[in-house]
Short mmCIF file of C-alpha atoms and ligand atoms in Angstrom, two decimals:
data_model
loop_
_atom_site.label_atom_id
_atom_site.label_comp_id
_atom_site.label_asym_id
_atom_site.label_seq_id
_atom_site.Cartn_x
_atom_site.Cartn_y
_atom_site.Cartn_z
CA UNK A 174 76.14 100.73 76.67
CA UNK A 175 76.61 97.80 74.08
CA UNK A 176 76.99 94.18 75.30
CA UNK A 177 79.96 92.51 76.66
CA UNK A 178 82.44 90.09 74.67
CA UNK A 179 85.40 88.28 75.72
CA UNK A 180 87.85 88.66 73.43
CA UNK A 181 91.69 87.84 73.27
CA UNK A 182 93.29 91.53 73.73
CA UNK A 183 96.75 92.58 73.10
CA UNK A 184 97.73 94.28 76.53
CA UNK A 185 95.68 97.54 75.23
CA UNK A 186 99.27 98.66 77.31
CA UNK A 187 101.45 99.24 74.77
CA UNK A 188 104.81 97.27 74.23
CA UNK A 189 103.93 94.23 76.28
CA UNK A 190 104.84 91.34 74.26
CA UNK A 191 102.09 89.50 75.70
CA UNK A 192 98.18 88.76 75.01
CA UNK A 193 94.99 88.48 78.39
CA UNK A 194 91.95 86.88 78.35
CA UNK A 195 89.32 89.76 79.52
CA UNK A 196 85.53 90.31 78.66
CA UNK A 197 85.78 94.39 77.70
CA UNK A 198 82.67 96.22 76.70
CA UNK A 199 81.96 96.65 73.08
CA UNK A 200 80.55 99.66 73.52
CA UNK A 201 81.50 102.23 76.26
CA UNK A 202 79.39 104.53 77.71
CA UNK A 203 80.97 108.57 77.80
CA UNK A 204 79.37 111.55 79.62
CA UNK A 205 80.24 115.10 79.74
CA UNK A 206 81.01 116.40 82.99
CA UNK A 207 81.41 120.28 82.89
CA UNK A 208 84.66 120.29 80.62
CA UNK A 209 85.92 116.59 81.09
CA UNK A 210 85.36 113.03 79.95
CA UNK A 211 84.71 109.47 82.18
CA UNK A 212 83.89 106.66 80.61
CA UNK A 213 82.86 103.38 81.62
CA UNK A 214 85.32 100.10 81.19
CA UNK A 215 84.91 96.44 81.73
CA UNK A 216 87.54 94.95 83.08
CA UNK A 217 86.71 91.52 83.90
CA UNK A 218 83.78 89.32 84.21
CA UNK A 219 82.56 91.69 87.82
CA UNK A 220 84.91 94.31 87.84
CA UNK A 221 84.48 97.42 86.11
CA UNK A 222 86.27 101.24 85.87
CA UNK A 223 85.34 105.11 85.30
CA UNK A 224 87.95 106.85 84.06
CA UNK A 225 88.91 110.27 84.12
CA UNK A 226 90.02 110.32 80.62
CA UNK A 227 91.84 114.52 81.11
CA UNK A 228 94.37 112.71 83.30
CA UNK A 229 95.41 116.11 85.39
CA UNK A 230 94.86 116.65 89.26
CA UNK A 231 91.82 115.42 90.96
CA UNK A 232 90.54 113.14 88.12
CA UNK A 233 90.95 110.34 89.58
CA UNK A 234 89.58 106.53 88.33
CA UNK A 235 86.71 104.82 89.84
CA UNK A 236 86.11 100.98 90.00
CA UNK A 237 83.44 98.74 90.94
CA UNK A 238 83.24 94.89 91.71
CA UNK A 239 79.50 94.07 90.95
CA UNK A 240 79.60 91.25 93.44
CA UNK A 241 77.70 90.44 96.92
CA UNK A 242 75.97 93.86 97.16
CA UNK A 243 78.90 95.56 94.96
CA UNK A 244 81.46 97.14 96.29
CA UNK A 245 83.09 100.65 94.76
CA UNK A 246 86.66 101.23 95.22
CA UNK A 247 87.28 105.79 95.03
CA UNK A 248 84.39 108.34 95.30
CA UNK A 249 85.61 111.25 92.99
CA UNK A 250 86.58 114.64 93.62
CA UNK A 251 83.56 115.88 93.59
CA UNK A 252 79.36 115.90 93.57
CA UNK A 253 79.39 116.24 89.73
CA UNK A 254 81.31 113.71 89.30
CA UNK A 255 80.48 111.38 91.75
CA UNK A 256 77.16 111.80 90.03
CA UNK A 257 78.15 110.55 86.83
CA UNK A 258 80.53 107.39 88.20
CA UNK A 259 77.09 106.42 89.97
CA UNK A 260 75.00 107.39 86.92
CA UNK A 261 77.64 105.14 84.55
CA UNK A 262 77.89 102.42 87.12
CA UNK A 263 74.29 102.30 87.50
CA UNK A 264 74.32 100.51 84.19
CA UNK A 265 75.28 97.92 85.27
CA UNK A 266 74.36 97.18 88.97
CA UNK A 267 71.40 96.16 90.58
CA UNK A 268 71.74 99.08 93.09
CA UNK A 269 73.82 101.16 94.84
CA UNK A 270 76.50 99.45 96.52
CA UNK A 271 76.94 98.37 99.90
CA UNK A 272 80.68 99.58 100.46
CA UNK A 273 82.77 101.79 99.36
CA UNK A 274 86.73 101.13 99.45
CA UNK A 275 88.54 104.73 99.77
CA UNK A 276 92.34 103.60 98.37
CA UNK A 277 93.30 106.53 100.20
CA UNK A 278 92.89 109.94 101.55
CA UNK A 279 93.30 112.89 98.80
CA UNK A 280 90.23 114.36 98.15
CA UNK A 281 89.98 113.52 94.37
CA UNK A 282 89.79 109.64 96.07
CA UNK A 283 86.76 110.14 98.62
CA UNK A 284 85.02 113.50 97.90
CA UNK A 285 82.13 111.47 96.49
CA UNK A 286 81.96 109.09 99.98
CA UNK A 287 78.29 110.94 101.12
CA UNK A 288 76.76 109.70 98.36
CA UNK A 289 76.72 106.08 99.72
CA UNK A 290 74.11 107.11 102.08
CA UNK A 291 74.27 103.73 104.77
CA UNK A 292 77.47 102.23 102.88
CA UNK A 293 80.28 100.79 104.88
CA UNK A 294 83.17 103.14 104.09
CA UNK A 295 86.21 100.62 104.54
CA UNK A 296 90.42 101.82 104.47
CA UNK A 297 93.50 102.26 106.63
CA UNK A 298 93.34 103.20 110.01
CA UNK A 299 95.36 105.94 109.33
CA UNK A 300 92.32 107.68 106.48
CA UNK A 301 90.12 109.25 108.40
CA UNK A 302 92.76 111.16 110.54
CA UNK A 303 94.45 112.02 107.28
CA UNK A 304 91.52 113.37 105.57
CA UNK A 305 90.84 115.88 107.95
CA UNK A 306 94.33 117.18 107.24
CA UNK A 307 94.90 116.56 103.57
CA UNK A 308 91.01 116.85 102.29
CA UNK A 309 89.20 119.50 104.07
CA UNK A 310 87.00 120.59 100.64
CA UNK A 311 87.06 123.87 102.31
CA UNK A 312 90.53 124.39 101.54
CA UNK A 313 89.73 123.53 97.86
CA UNK A 314 86.72 126.32 97.65
CA UNK A 315 89.27 128.43 99.52
CA UNK A 316 91.82 128.52 96.46
CA UNK A 317 89.09 128.74 94.09
CA UNK A 318 87.48 131.58 95.31
CA UNK A 319 90.71 133.17 96.13
CA UNK A 320 90.55 133.16 91.89
CA UNK A 321 87.75 134.65 91.33
CA UNK A 322 88.62 137.43 93.23
CA UNK A 323 89.82 140.35 90.93
CA UNK A 324 92.42 141.86 94.58
CA UNK A 325 93.30 138.12 95.74
CA UNK A 326 93.94 137.10 91.85
CA UNK A 327 96.32 139.68 91.47
CA UNK A 328 97.84 139.04 94.76
CA UNK A 329 98.32 135.42 93.60
CA UNK A 330 99.50 136.41 90.21
CA UNK A 331 102.04 138.01 92.03
CA UNK A 332 102.87 136.15 94.69
CA UNK A 333 101.65 132.55 93.88
CA UNK A 334 101.48 132.38 90.00
CA UNK A 335 101.04 128.31 89.84
CA UNK A 336 97.93 128.16 93.25
CA UNK A 337 96.49 131.41 90.70
CA UNK A 338 97.32 128.39 87.65
CA UNK A 339 95.94 125.04 89.59
CA UNK A 340 92.69 127.15 90.87
CA UNK A 341 91.83 127.96 87.12
CA UNK A 342 92.64 124.73 85.75
CA UNK A 343 90.18 123.11 88.65
CA UNK A 344 87.23 125.87 88.08
CA UNK A 345 87.44 124.39 84.28
CA UNK A 346 86.36 120.80 85.57
CA UNK A 347 85.31 121.07 89.48
CA UNK A 348 83.13 122.56 91.83
CA UNK A 349 84.01 121.71 95.11
CA UNK A 350 80.84 123.06 97.14
CA UNK A 351 77.98 121.03 98.77
CA UNK A 352 81.00 118.38 99.95
CA UNK A 353 80.52 117.23 103.18
CA UNK A 354 83.40 114.87 104.34
CA UNK A 355 82.39 110.96 105.28
CA UNK A 356 85.18 109.38 107.02
CA UNK A 357 85.53 105.44 106.65
CA UNK A 358 83.60 103.62 109.09
CA UNK A 359 85.67 100.04 108.49
CA UNK A 360 89.33 100.45 109.51
CA UNK A 361 91.79 97.88 109.27
CA UNK A 362 95.86 97.49 109.70
CA UNK A 363 97.38 95.07 107.20
CA UNK A 364 94.92 93.31 105.66
CA UNK A 365 91.15 92.96 105.06
CA UNK A 366 89.14 90.49 103.19
CA UNK A 367 86.07 90.19 101.87
CA UNK A 368 83.96 87.10 100.46
CA UNK A 369 81.51 88.35 98.06
CA UNK A 370 79.81 85.47 97.10
CA UNK A 371 82.92 83.43 96.80
CA UNK A 372 84.85 85.94 95.42
CA UNK A 373 87.86 86.49 97.36
CA UNK A 374 88.78 90.72 97.38
CA UNK A 375 92.18 91.60 99.61
CA UNK A 376 92.72 95.05 100.48
CA UNK A 377 96.72 94.89 101.27
CA UNK A 378 97.87 98.36 102.90
CA UNK A 379 101.18 99.22 100.95
CA UNK A 380 101.51 102.82 102.72
CA UNK A 381 103.17 105.19 102.98
CA UNK A 382 104.20 105.63 99.51
CA UNK A 383 102.35 107.87 97.58
CA UNK A 384 100.30 108.95 100.54
CA UNK A 385 99.84 107.49 104.36
CA UNK A 386 97.13 105.10 103.67
CA UNK A 387 97.83 103.74 100.15
CA UNK A 388 96.21 100.73 99.79
CA UNK A 389 96.02 98.06 96.84
CA UNK A 390 92.29 96.35 95.69
CA UNK A 391 93.57 92.65 94.36
CA UNK A 392 90.77 89.81 92.84
CA UNK A 393 92.99 87.31 92.78
CA UNK A 394 90.39 85.01 90.82
CA UNK A 395 89.36 87.89 88.45
CA UNK A 396 92.97 88.73 88.01
CA UNK A 397 92.47 92.40 88.32
CA UNK A 398 94.26 94.97 90.90
CA UNK A 399 92.98 98.42 91.61
CA UNK A 400 95.94 100.46 92.65
CA UNK A 401 94.94 103.57 94.15
CA UNK A 402 97.67 106.19 93.70
CA UNK A 403 100.75 103.69 93.46
CA UNK A 404 99.94 103.71 90.09
CA UNK A 405 99.72 107.07 87.44
CA UNK A 406 99.52 106.19 84.05
CA UNK A 407 100.85 108.01 80.72
CA UNK A 408 101.13 111.16 83.42
CA UNK A 409 103.52 112.04 86.10
CA UNK A 410 102.61 110.84 89.50
CA UNK A 411 102.17 113.18 92.35
CA UNK A 412 103.76 111.58 95.63
CA UNK A 413 103.32 113.66 99.44
CA UNK A 414 103.90 112.14 102.49
CA UNK A 415 105.75 108.27 102.19
CA UNK A 416 108.92 107.21 100.76
CA UNK A 417 110.78 105.52 97.38
CA UNK A 418 111.42 102.51 98.96
CA UNK A 419 107.65 101.74 100.15
CA UNK A 420 106.51 103.17 96.85
CA UNK A 421 109.04 100.63 95.21
CA UNK A 422 108.39 98.01 96.84
CA UNK A 423 104.65 98.24 96.41
CA UNK A 424 105.14 97.84 92.85
CA UNK A 425 106.94 94.51 92.78
CA UNK A 426 103.62 93.06 95.17
CA UNK A 427 101.80 94.47 92.12
CA UNK A 428 103.94 92.86 89.30
CA UNK A 429 104.60 89.56 92.15
CA UNK A 430 100.82 89.17 92.20
CA UNK A 431 100.70 89.18 88.65
CA UNK A 432 96.79 90.60 87.84
CA UNK A 433 96.07 90.54 84.30
CA UNK A 434 94.51 93.77 84.48
CA UNK A 435 95.12 96.78 86.26
CA UNK A 436 92.45 99.71 87.21
CA UNK A 437 95.51 102.58 88.06
CA UNK A 438 94.41 105.82 90.32
CA UNK A 439 94.64 107.92 87.62
CA UNK A 440 95.11 107.24 84.05
CA UNK A 441 94.05 104.12 81.76
CA UNK A 442 93.72 100.81 82.34
CA UNK A 443 96.95 98.76 82.29
CA UNK A 444 99.09 95.34 82.43
CA UNK A 445 101.76 94.61 84.77
CA UNK A 446 103.30 97.17 81.99
CA UNK A 447 102.05 99.71 83.77
CA UNK A 448 103.68 98.85 87.44
CA UNK A 449 107.06 98.29 85.94
CA UNK A 450 107.14 101.59 83.54
CA UNK A 451 105.99 103.12 87.14
CA UNK A 452 109.03 101.96 88.62
CA UNK A 453 111.56 102.76 85.92
CA UNK A 454 110.07 106.56 86.27
CA UNK A 455 110.54 106.48 90.13
CA UNK A 456 113.87 104.66 90.14
CA UNK A 457 114.67 107.57 86.97
CA UNK A 458 113.96 111.17 88.59
CA UNK A 459 115.75 109.59 92.66
CA UNK A 460 118.61 108.69 90.17
CA UNK A 461 118.87 111.92 88.52
CA UNK A 462 117.99 113.58 91.58
CA UNK A 463 121.05 112.58 93.64
CA UNK A 464 123.43 113.97 90.69
CA UNK A 465 121.56 117.39 90.77
CA UNK A 466 121.81 117.03 94.89
CA UNK A 467 125.35 115.53 95.45
CA UNK A 468 125.94 119.15 92.85
CA UNK A 469 124.74 121.37 95.40
CA UNK A 470 121.67 122.11 93.19
CA UNK A 471 118.41 123.22 94.80
CA UNK A 472 115.32 120.71 94.09
CA UNK A 473 114.22 123.65 91.74
CA UNK A 474 116.88 123.66 89.81
CA UNK A 475 117.60 120.32 89.40
CA UNK A 476 113.97 119.75 88.57
CA UNK A 477 113.75 121.96 85.37
CA UNK A 478 117.67 120.61 83.99
CA UNK A 479 116.52 116.98 84.73
CA UNK A 480 115.93 115.50 81.09
CA UNK A 481 112.32 113.98 81.05
CA UNK A 482 113.09 111.88 78.31
CA UNK A 483 110.00 109.75 77.02
CA UNK A 484 108.56 110.93 80.90
CA UNK A 485 108.54 114.02 78.59
CA UNK A 486 105.28 113.13 76.47
CA UNK A 487 103.26 112.15 79.82
CA UNK A 488 100.63 114.75 81.13
CA UNK A 489 101.44 116.68 84.23
CA UNK A 490 105.34 115.88 83.37
CA UNK A 491 106.48 119.26 85.39
CA UNK A 492 104.73 117.26 88.21
CA UNK A 493 108.63 115.97 88.34
CA UNK A 494 109.02 118.74 90.76
CA UNK A 495 107.14 116.84 93.36
CA UNK A 496 109.17 113.83 93.11
CA UNK A 497 112.65 115.23 92.44
CA UNK A 498 111.45 117.51 95.81
CA UNK A 499 110.66 114.05 97.82
CA UNK A 500 114.14 112.36 96.96
CA UNK A 501 115.50 115.75 97.75
CA UNK A 502 113.96 115.25 101.64
CA UNK A 503 115.28 111.92 101.46
CA UNK A 504 118.76 112.62 100.89
CA UNK A 505 118.72 115.20 103.84
CA UNK A 506 117.31 112.34 106.28
CA UNK A 507 114.30 114.84 106.57
CA UNK A 508 110.93 112.92 108.55
CA UNK A 509 108.78 111.22 106.09
CA UNK A 510 106.02 113.25 107.59
CA UNK A 511 107.62 116.91 106.72
CA UNK A 512 104.90 118.85 105.75
CA UNK A 513 104.24 120.90 102.28
CA UNK A 514 103.73 124.10 101.65
CA UNK A 515 101.02 123.49 98.59
CA UNK A 516 101.12 127.08 97.39
CA UNK A 517 104.90 126.83 96.99
CA UNK A 518 104.95 124.14 95.68
CA UNK A 519 102.77 124.08 92.82
CA UNK A 520 105.12 127.31 91.89
CA UNK A 521 107.49 125.38 91.53
CA UNK A 522 106.19 123.08 89.48
CA UNK A 523 104.52 125.94 87.28
CA UNK A 524 108.40 127.81 87.03
CA UNK A 525 109.42 124.25 86.13
CA UNK A 526 106.89 123.95 82.63
CA UNK A 527 108.22 127.51 81.89
CA UNK A 528 111.66 126.51 82.46
CA UNK A 529 111.32 123.61 80.27
CA UNK A 530 108.94 125.00 77.86
CA UNK A 531 105.73 122.61 78.43
CA UNK A 532 102.41 122.58 79.07
CA UNK A 533 101.65 123.86 82.85
CA UNK A 534 99.49 121.47 83.84
CA UNK A 535 98.88 119.96 87.48
ZN1 ZN B 284 94.98 110.97 92.69
#
């Protein structure tokens, strides 16, 4: 990795009419991980990001606050990616970090936890229990094995083409072998503040918006915010257990905090325009969903018909289905924690892609 240099950078971030003063690495380290690409990027004096550039399912980002013994934010979706992340951050840190923050309970943010032996793992109070429900690596292994065996593959293809396609996609970049869940050890309710050599790190609970445990990590002095999956950048978001209202409130809070740099849970680094764009997407999808809901169309049909407009060029644009389905659940006053049938959900995403003639991506 090359040295660092401070320079005025037009907010990397298309369309922004303002500039921010940040320090960015001149050279960017890129390492191959199976088929995927990960890179290290410095985002402020003491903050770094490891970014997964493919930007599909499981391609989550990680953060590093290189102060006070080090804090890693989110630990990747499998051990190979976690090791690459450690290798990349290892170029700038003095030793393995003492703390890990999990921004929420999804596997792609917690499945490298076990490599941070002895570290304090911090998350919202709901996260350990939710991990047991939604981040069982055994389920992910089973899904991939199903795609490996001829008989189950044929069955899957006939019954759940979407589930088969997801398994195939994940197989390209990920292996869930060897993952042993390591649960958060320090739990908080609304807020948790770390003091790292005089630099405050604010962990703020904003869930349930995309998931139950959603937490954002804000460093006012560095003007940096790690958004977890409250922000997906240049790829369609997927929301599971949470509400549109909470999600939009969380985005409003990020805009109000006014950081110079945001590291999203998925996609490239951005400024607050990343939060604004996410909000515009959610507003648009909810409004469009309501039009079709009022006409009595099922959520899958609505998803096929919605004009994706500028969002059609995002990766995984077919994931619009999950957002339409969530809007429908809210219109029907279903409980926020109504379960998802994942195989059915992936099938619906697959059918939306087919209907729209766009790439099938999850
Ligand atoms: Zn994620």
